[in-house]
C-alpha cells in the first residue's frame, strides 16, 4: 500500500508539472485578422508586402510581373505557403506559374512537398500553388541552408507565357500557415538575432538627450505574436524528465516486488 501511495503521488506531481508545458507549446488556434492584410504586393525584396501567418494577402497585377510578400516564421514551425491565381479571361494560351520562398538571407528554400510550379491551360479560371518548407531550426551551421527563424519572402510570377497574353490583369490570394513540430525538431543552439533584414542596422547620435534622436532601420517589422523563441526550451525537456521519473518509479516498483517480505524462512527441525 505504501508503494502504491508513493507512485500515485509521484504521477500526480508529474502531471501538474507537465500540463503548463503542454499548454505553452500548443499553437494558437485563432488566426490573424484579415482586415490588416495587404491588398497590394511588392515588386522586389525591399518592397515586399508584409502579412502575418493566418492572414490572406491579395493583389492585382499584370502577367509577367514579379510579386513579393513577406511573413515571419519562428523555430520549430513548418510553414506552408499557398497561392491562388485567378487567371485573366482574355488569355489565349497556356501559362506556367511558379511560387518561390526565400529566407531572411534571400536564400531560396526547397519545398518539402507541394505544387510549386503548375501550368494552366488556355481558358482555365484559376491555378493553385503550394510550398511546404522544412521545419525552421533554431540554429544551424554557417555552411548549411537550413530554414532559420526570421522573415520569409514569397515570390510569385509566370515562367512561361504567350506573347499575346503579356500584360493582362490577374488577381491572386496568398496565405501562410505553420504546423508546430514540437521538441522532436529542437536543436541545442539558438541564433543571437532572427534573420530579419535591417534588424542589426542601428544609428544613434552621440550625446543625445532623448530617445527621439535615435533611429533603428528595420526593413521587416512583423514578428510572431508571442515574440521570437529563445531556442533552448522545448517540450523535449518535459519528455526527458518524464522518462527519468518513470525509470525511477520502475526501479522502486521492481525493488518492492523482488526484495520479499523480509522475514526469515521457517527451517524444519533436524534440517
mmCIF file of C-alpha atoms in Angstrom, residues 13-271:
data_model
loop_
_atom_site.group_PDB
_atom_site.id
_atom_site.type_symbol
_atom_site.label_atom_id
_atom_site.label_comp_id
_atom_site.label_asym_id
_atom_site.label_seq_id
_atom_site.Cartn_x
_atom_site.Cartn_y
_atom_site.Cartn_z
ATOM 1 C CA UNK A 13 3.023 15.797 -9.254
ATOM 2 C CA UNK A 14 4.419 14.917 -12.676
ATOM 3 C CA UNK A 15 1.066 15.594 -14.308
ATOM 4 C CA UNK A 16 0.838 19.011 -12.659
ATOM 5 C CA UNK A 17 4.327 19.858 -13.883
ATOM 6 C CA UNK A 18 3.744 18.671 -17.453
ATOM 7 C CA UNK A 19 0.392 20.413 -18.004
ATOM 8 C CA UNK A 20 1.707 24.003 -18.209
ATOM 9 C CA UNK A 21 4.434 22.946 -20.603
ATOM 10 C CA UNK A 22 1.956 21.378 -22.985
ATOM 11 C CA UNK A 23 -0.266 24.439 -22.719
ATOM 12 C CA UNK A 24 2.628 26.716 -23.676
ATOM 13 C CA UNK A 25 3.695 24.558 -26.629
ATOM 14 C CA UNK A 26 0.211 24.335 -28.156
ATOM 15 C CA UNK A 27 -0.069 26.633 -31.197
ATOM 16 C CA UNK A 28 -2.717 29.346 -31.178
ATOM 17 C CA UNK A 29 -5.928 28.305 -32.879
ATOM 18 C CA UNK A 30 -7.106 31.866 -33.642
ATOM 19 C CA UNK A 31 -5.829 33.160 -36.998
ATOM 20 C CA UNK A 32 -4.749 36.740 -37.612
ATOM 21 C CA UNK A 33 -7.341 39.274 -38.682
ATOM 22 C CA UNK A 34 -7.630 39.581 -42.471
ATOM 23 C CA UNK A 35 -8.660 43.227 -42.087
ATOM 24 C CA UNK A 36 -4.989 44.231 -41.771
ATOM 25 C CA UNK A 37 -3.782 42.004 -44.617
ATOM 26 C CA UNK A 38 -2.148 43.818 -47.555
ATOM 27 C CA UNK A 39 -4.126 44.331 -50.753
ATOM 28 C CA UNK A 40 -1.051 45.061 -52.861
ATOM 29 C CA UNK A 41 2.198 43.191 -53.444
ATOM 30 C CA UNK A 42 5.738 44.478 -53.658
ATOM 31 C CA UNK A 43 7.868 44.373 -56.772
ATOM 32 C CA UNK A 44 11.167 43.407 -55.066
ATOM 33 C CA UNK A 45 12.553 42.004 -51.816
ATOM 34 C CA UNK A 46 12.893 45.507 -50.350
ATOM 35 C CA UNK A 47 9.281 46.439 -51.098
ATOM 36 C CA UNK A 48 7.699 43.073 -50.207
ATOM 37 C CA UNK A 49 4.244 43.457 -48.631
ATOM 38 C CA UNK A 50 4.184 42.168 -45.038
ATOM 39 C CA UNK A 51 1.457 39.893 -43.699
ATOM 40 C CA UNK A 52 1.029 37.705 -40.630
ATOM 41 C CA UNK A 53 0.593 33.950 -40.731
ATOM 42 C CA UNK A 54 -3.093 33.150 -40.995
ATOM 43 C CA UNK A 55 -3.873 36.280 -42.996
ATOM 44 C CA UNK A 56 -4.846 36.204 -46.675
ATOM 45 C CA UNK A 57 -2.922 38.756 -48.715
ATOM 46 C CA UNK A 58 -4.454 39.841 -52.015
ATOM 47 C CA UNK A 59 -3.104 41.689 -55.032
ATOM 48 C CA UNK A 60 -3.858 42.555 -58.635
ATOM 49 C CA UNK A 61 -1.119 42.862 -61.220
ATOM 50 C CA UNK A 62 -0.216 42.289 -64.850
ATOM 51 C CA UNK A 63 1.011 38.961 -66.186
ATOM 52 C CA UNK A 64 4.778 38.988 -66.375
ATOM 53 C CA UNK A 65 5.217 40.983 -63.154
ATOM 54 C CA UNK A 66 7.105 39.665 -60.111
ATOM 55 C CA UNK A 67 5.057 39.883 -56.905
ATOM 56 C CA UNK A 68 6.662 39.788 -53.435
ATOM 57 C CA UNK A 69 5.295 39.279 -49.926
ATOM 58 C CA UNK A 70 6.950 38.552 -46.566
ATOM 59 C CA UNK A 71 5.887 36.903 -43.306
ATOM 60 C CA UNK A 72 7.622 35.875 -40.038
ATOM 61 C CA UNK A 73 8.351 32.229 -39.148
ATOM 62 C CA UNK A 74 9.831 31.027 -35.857
ATOM 63 C CA UNK A 75 11.804 27.988 -34.731
ATOM 64 C CA UNK A 76 10.028 24.594 -34.650
ATOM 65 C CA UNK A 77 7.434 25.777 -37.190
ATOM 66 C CA UNK A 78 6.908 24.142 -40.583
ATOM 67 C CA UNK A 79 5.406 26.847 -42.824
ATOM 68 C CA UNK A 80 3.146 26.141 -45.765
ATOM 69 C CA UNK A 81 2.536 28.886 -48.340
ATOM 70 C CA UNK A 82 -0.466 28.673 -50.660
ATOM 71 C CA UNK A 83 -1.330 30.911 -53.595
ATOM 72 C CA UNK A 84 -4.457 31.003 -55.748
ATOM 73 C CA UNK A 85 -4.115 32.832 -59.061
ATOM 74 C CA UNK A 86 -7.288 33.932 -60.833
ATOM 75 C CA UNK A 87 -6.277 33.939 -64.479
ATOM 76 C CA UNK A 88 -7.330 36.621 -66.975
ATOM 77 C CA UNK A 89 -10.378 35.714 -69.037
ATOM 78 C CA UNK A 90 -8.792 37.060 -72.186
ATOM 79 C CA UNK A 91 -5.831 34.655 -72.030
ATOM 80 C CA UNK A 92 -5.359 32.845 -75.334
ATOM 81 C CA UNK A 93 -2.556 30.446 -74.451
ATOM 82 C CA UNK A 94 -1.344 28.316 -71.592
ATOM 83 C CA UNK A 95 0.814 29.809 -68.833
ATOM 84 C CA UNK A 96 3.167 28.373 -66.217
ATOM 85 C CA UNK A 97 3.185 29.893 -62.722
ATOM 86 C CA UNK A 98 5.803 29.464 -60.026
ATOM 87 C CA UNK A 99 5.835 30.119 -56.266
ATOM 88 C CA UNK A 100 9.248 30.600 -54.619
ATOM 89 C CA UNK A 101 10.047 31.071 -50.920
ATOM 90 C CA UNK A 102 13.242 32.703 -49.625
ATOM 91 C CA UNK A 103 14.577 33.136 -46.097
ATOM 92 C CA UNK A 104 15.886 36.322 -44.448
ATOM 93 C CA UNK A 105 19.248 35.893 -46.211
ATOM 94 C CA UNK A 106 17.393 35.660 -49.534
ATOM 95 C CA UNK A 107 18.349 32.014 -49.935
ATOM 96 C CA UNK A 108 15.790 30.091 -51.946
ATOM 97 C CA UNK A 109 14.301 27.365 -49.753
ATOM 98 C CA UNK A 110 13.406 23.978 -51.184
ATOM 99 C CA UNK A 111 9.825 22.785 -50.840
ATOM 100 C CA UNK A 112 9.437 19.595 -48.826
ATOM 101 C CA UNK A 113 6.274 18.908 -50.776
ATOM 102 C CA UNK A 114 3.586 20.786 -52.668
ATOM 103 C CA UNK A 115 2.888 22.014 -56.203
ATOM 104 C CA UNK A 116 5.402 24.824 -56.518
ATOM 105 C CA UNK A 117 5.075 25.103 -60.324
ATOM 106 C CA UNK A 118 1.907 24.469 -62.298
ATOM 107 C CA UNK A 119 0.755 25.036 -65.864
ATOM 108 C CA UNK A 120 -2.709 26.427 -66.601
ATOM 109 C CA UNK A 121 -4.253 25.645 -69.928
ATOM 110 C CA UNK A 122 -5.884 28.310 -72.054
ATOM 111 C CA UNK A 123 -9.351 29.127 -70.729
ATOM 112 C CA UNK A 124 -8.626 27.938 -67.174
ATOM 113 C CA UNK A 125 -10.197 30.086 -64.485
ATOM 114 C CA UNK A 126 -7.534 29.694 -61.797
ATOM 115 C CA UNK A 127 -4.433 27.809 -60.726
ATOM 116 C CA UNK A 128 -3.369 26.851 -57.196
ATOM 117 C CA UNK A 129 0.211 26.623 -55.937
ATOM 118 C CA UNK A 130 1.639 25.490 -52.611
ATOM 119 C CA UNK A 131 5.014 25.035 -50.947
ATOM 120 C CA UNK A 132 5.665 23.358 -47.583
ATOM 121 C CA UNK A 133 9.097 24.192 -46.232
ATOM 122 C CA UNK A 134 11.279 22.121 -43.962
ATOM 123 C CA UNK A 135 10.963 22.723 -40.230
ATOM 124 C CA UNK A 136 12.511 26.017 -39.137
ATOM 125 C CA UNK A 137 15.574 25.311 -36.978
ATOM 126 C CA UNK A 138 16.649 27.457 -34.041
ATOM 127 C CA UNK A 139 20.305 27.157 -35.100
ATOM 128 C CA UNK A 140 22.352 25.745 -37.963
ATOM 129 C CA UNK A 141 25.878 25.566 -39.312
ATOM 130 C CA UNK A 142 27.020 28.537 -41.408
ATOM 131 C CA UNK A 143 27.549 26.373 -44.492
ATOM 132 C CA UNK A 144 24.064 24.832 -44.324
ATOM 133 C CA UNK A 145 20.936 26.233 -45.979
ATOM 134 C CA UNK A 146 18.504 25.120 -43.265
ATOM 135 C CA UNK A 147 15.447 27.328 -42.667
ATOM 136 C CA UNK A 148 16.145 29.663 -39.719
ATOM 137 C CA UNK A 149 13.897 31.974 -37.656
ATOM 138 C CA UNK A 150 13.147 35.322 -39.255
ATOM 139 C CA UNK A 151 11.488 36.859 -42.277
ATOM 140 C CA UNK A 152 10.451 34.693 -45.226
ATOM 141 C CA UNK A 153 9.785 36.082 -48.684
ATOM 142 C CA UNK A 154 7.214 34.789 -51.169
ATOM 143 C CA UNK A 155 7.658 35.455 -54.875
ATOM 144 C CA UNK A 156 5.001 34.717 -57.480
ATOM 145 C CA UNK A 157 5.480 35.042 -61.227
ATOM 146 C CA UNK A 158 4.902 33.412 -64.596
ATOM 147 C CA UNK A 159 7.785 31.464 -66.117
ATOM 148 C CA UNK A 160 6.114 30.635 -69.441
ATOM 149 C CA UNK A 161 3.632 32.977 -71.082
ATOM 150 C CA UNK A 162 2.402 33.644 -74.602
ATOM 151 C CA UNK A 163 3.408 36.991 -76.079
ATOM 152 C CA UNK A 164 -0.209 37.899 -76.794
ATOM 153 C CA UNK A 165 -1.119 37.392 -73.106
ATOM 154 C CA UNK A 166 1.677 39.548 -71.694
ATOM 155 C CA UNK A 167 0.326 42.444 -69.620
ATOM 156 C CA UNK A 168 -3.150 41.043 -68.959
ATOM 157 C CA UNK A 169 -4.591 41.740 -65.494
ATOM 158 C CA UNK A 170 -4.874 38.919 -62.974
ATOM 159 C CA UNK A 171 -5.570 38.695 -59.229
ATOM 160 C CA UNK A 172 -4.109 36.440 -56.566
ATOM 161 C CA UNK A 173 -4.500 35.395 -52.942
ATOM 162 C CA UNK A 174 -1.555 34.283 -50.798
ATOM 163 C CA UNK A 175 -1.685 32.708 -47.336
ATOM 164 C CA UNK A 176 0.934 31.216 -44.994
ATOM 165 C CA UNK A 177 0.265 28.843 -42.101
ATOM 166 C CA UNK A 178 2.562 26.760 -39.899
ATOM 167 C CA UNK A 179 2.412 23.466 -38.059
ATOM 168 C CA UNK A 180 4.157 23.325 -34.679
ATOM 169 C CA UNK A 181 6.575 20.384 -34.830
ATOM 170 C CA UNK A 182 7.389 20.375 -31.084
ATOM 171 C CA UNK A 183 10.525 19.217 -29.315
ATOM 172 C CA UNK A 184 11.287 16.461 -31.835
ATOM 173 C CA UNK A 185 12.718 19.158 -34.110
ATOM 174 C CA UNK A 186 14.623 21.055 -31.380
ATOM 175 C CA UNK A 187 18.384 21.583 -31.589
ATOM 176 C CA UNK A 188 20.940 22.585 -28.971
ATOM 177 C CA UNK A 189 21.556 26.149 -30.065
ATOM 178 C CA UNK A 190 19.940 29.478 -30.922
ATOM 179 C CA UNK A 191 20.627 32.470 -33.144
ATOM 180 C CA UNK A 192 21.611 35.678 -31.372
ATOM 181 C CA UNK A 193 19.147 37.527 -33.640
ATOM 182 C CA UNK A 194 16.445 36.276 -36.032
ATOM 183 C CA UNK A 195 17.131 36.730 -39.749
ATOM 184 C CA UNK A 196 15.124 39.928 -40.112
ATOM 185 C CA UNK A 197 16.596 42.315 -42.705
ATOM 186 C CA UNK A 198 17.901 45.504 -41.114
ATOM 187 C CA UNK A 199 17.493 44.319 -37.511
ATOM 188 C CA UNK A 200 21.175 44.988 -36.779
ATOM 189 C CA UNK A 201 21.303 48.373 -38.534
ATOM 190 C CA UNK A 202 21.115 50.926 -35.736
ATOM 191 C CA UNK A 203 22.228 54.533 -35.699
ATOM 192 C CA UNK A 204 22.265 56.776 -32.649
ATOM 193 C CA UNK A 205 23.517 60.310 -32.179
ATOM 194 C CA UNK A 206 26.282 60.677 -29.642
ATOM 195 C CA UNK A 207 25.328 62.674 -26.575
ATOM 196 C CA UNK A 208 21.607 62.590 -27.369
ATOM 197 C CA UNK A 209 19.352 63.795 -24.601
ATOM 198 C CA UNK A 210 16.238 61.817 -25.517
ATOM 199 C CA UNK A 211 15.165 58.752 -27.420
ATOM 200 C CA UNK A 212 13.782 60.743 -30.329
ATOM 201 C CA UNK A 213 17.305 61.380 -31.623
ATOM 202 C CA UNK A 214 17.933 57.658 -32.177
ATOM 203 C CA UNK A 215 16.591 55.587 -35.040
ATOM 204 C CA UNK A 216 16.632 51.941 -35.975
ATOM 205 C CA UNK A 217 16.305 50.753 -39.546
ATOM 206 C CA UNK A 218 14.244 47.591 -39.687
ATOM 207 C CA UNK A 219 13.084 46.527 -43.143
ATOM 208 C CA UNK A 220 10.656 43.968 -41.716
ATOM 209 C CA UNK A 221 8.575 44.987 -38.704
ATOM 210 C CA UNK A 222 6.485 41.850 -38.154
ATOM 211 C CA UNK A 223 7.275 39.118 -35.638
ATOM 212 C CA UNK A 224 5.345 36.215 -34.016
ATOM 213 C CA UNK A 225 2.603 37.201 -31.578
ATOM 214 C CA UNK A 226 4.483 35.780 -28.570
ATOM 215 C CA UNK A 227 7.896 37.065 -29.736
ATOM 216 C CA UNK A 228 10.838 35.160 -31.141
ATOM 217 C CA UNK A 229 11.615 31.867 -29.406
ATOM 218 C CA UNK A 230 14.782 31.701 -27.292
ATOM 219 C CA UNK A 231 15.669 28.380 -28.903
ATOM 220 C CA UNK A 232 16.767 26.442 -25.810
ATOM 221 C CA UNK A 233 13.403 25.472 -24.293
ATOM 222 C CA UNK A 234 11.096 22.903 -25.847
ATOM 223 C CA UNK A 235 8.810 20.089 -24.720
ATOM 224 C CA UNK A 236 11.776 17.764 -25.265
ATOM 225 C CA UNK A 237 12.826 18.718 -21.724
ATOM 226 C CA UNK A 238 9.417 17.592 -20.436
ATOM 227 C CA UNK A 239 9.698 14.194 -22.102
ATOM 228 C CA UNK A 240 13.247 13.792 -20.807
ATOM 229 C CA UNK A 241 12.085 14.499 -17.250
ATOM 230 C CA UNK A 242 9.112 12.182 -17.724
ATOM 231 C CA UNK A 243 11.400 9.366 -18.842
ATOM 232 C CA UNK A 244 13.647 9.872 -15.816
ATOM 233 C CA UNK A 245 10.732 9.812 -13.388
ATOM 234 C CA UNK A 246 9.236 6.690 -14.979
ATOM 235 C CA UNK A 247 12.619 4.951 -14.819
ATOM 236 C CA UNK A 248 12.911 5.812 -11.107
ATOM 237 C CA UNK A 249 9.370 4.577 -10.413
ATOM 238 C CA UNK A 250 10.091 1.358 -12.292
ATOM 239 C CA UNK A 251 13.178 0.831 -10.165
ATOM 240 C CA UNK A 252 11.227 1.391 -6.945
ATOM 241 C CA UNK A 253 8.459 -0.966 -8.072
ATOM 242 C CA UNK A 254 10.919 -3.658 -9.107
ATOM 243 C CA UNK A 255 12.735 -3.464 -5.802
ATOM 244 C CA UNK A 256 9.451 -3.711 -3.872
ATOM 245 C CA UNK A 257 8.455 -6.837 -5.808
ATOM 246 C CA UNK A 258 11.762 -8.661 -5.521
ATOM 247 C CA UNK A 259 13.014 -7.886 -2.023
ATOM 248 C CA UNK A 260 10.498 -10.249 -0.346
ATOM 249 C CA UNK A 261 8.758 -9.814 2.993
ATOM 250 C CA UNK A 262 11.977 -9.531 4.967
ATOM 251 C CA UNK A 263 11.040 -12.358 7.389
ATOM 252 C CA UNK A 264 13.372 -15.410 7.863
ATOM 253 C CA UNK A 265 12.194 -18.651 6.347
ATOM 254 C CA UNK A 266 10.922 -21.407 8.686
ATOM 255 C CA UNK A 267 13.549 -24.123 8.984
ATOM 256 C CA UNK A 268 12.068 -27.562 9.902
ATOM 257 C CA UNK A 269 13.650 -29.362 12.922
ATOM 258 C CA UNK A 270 16.525 -31.647 12.089
ATOM 259 C CA UNK A 271 17.183 -29.954 8.771
#
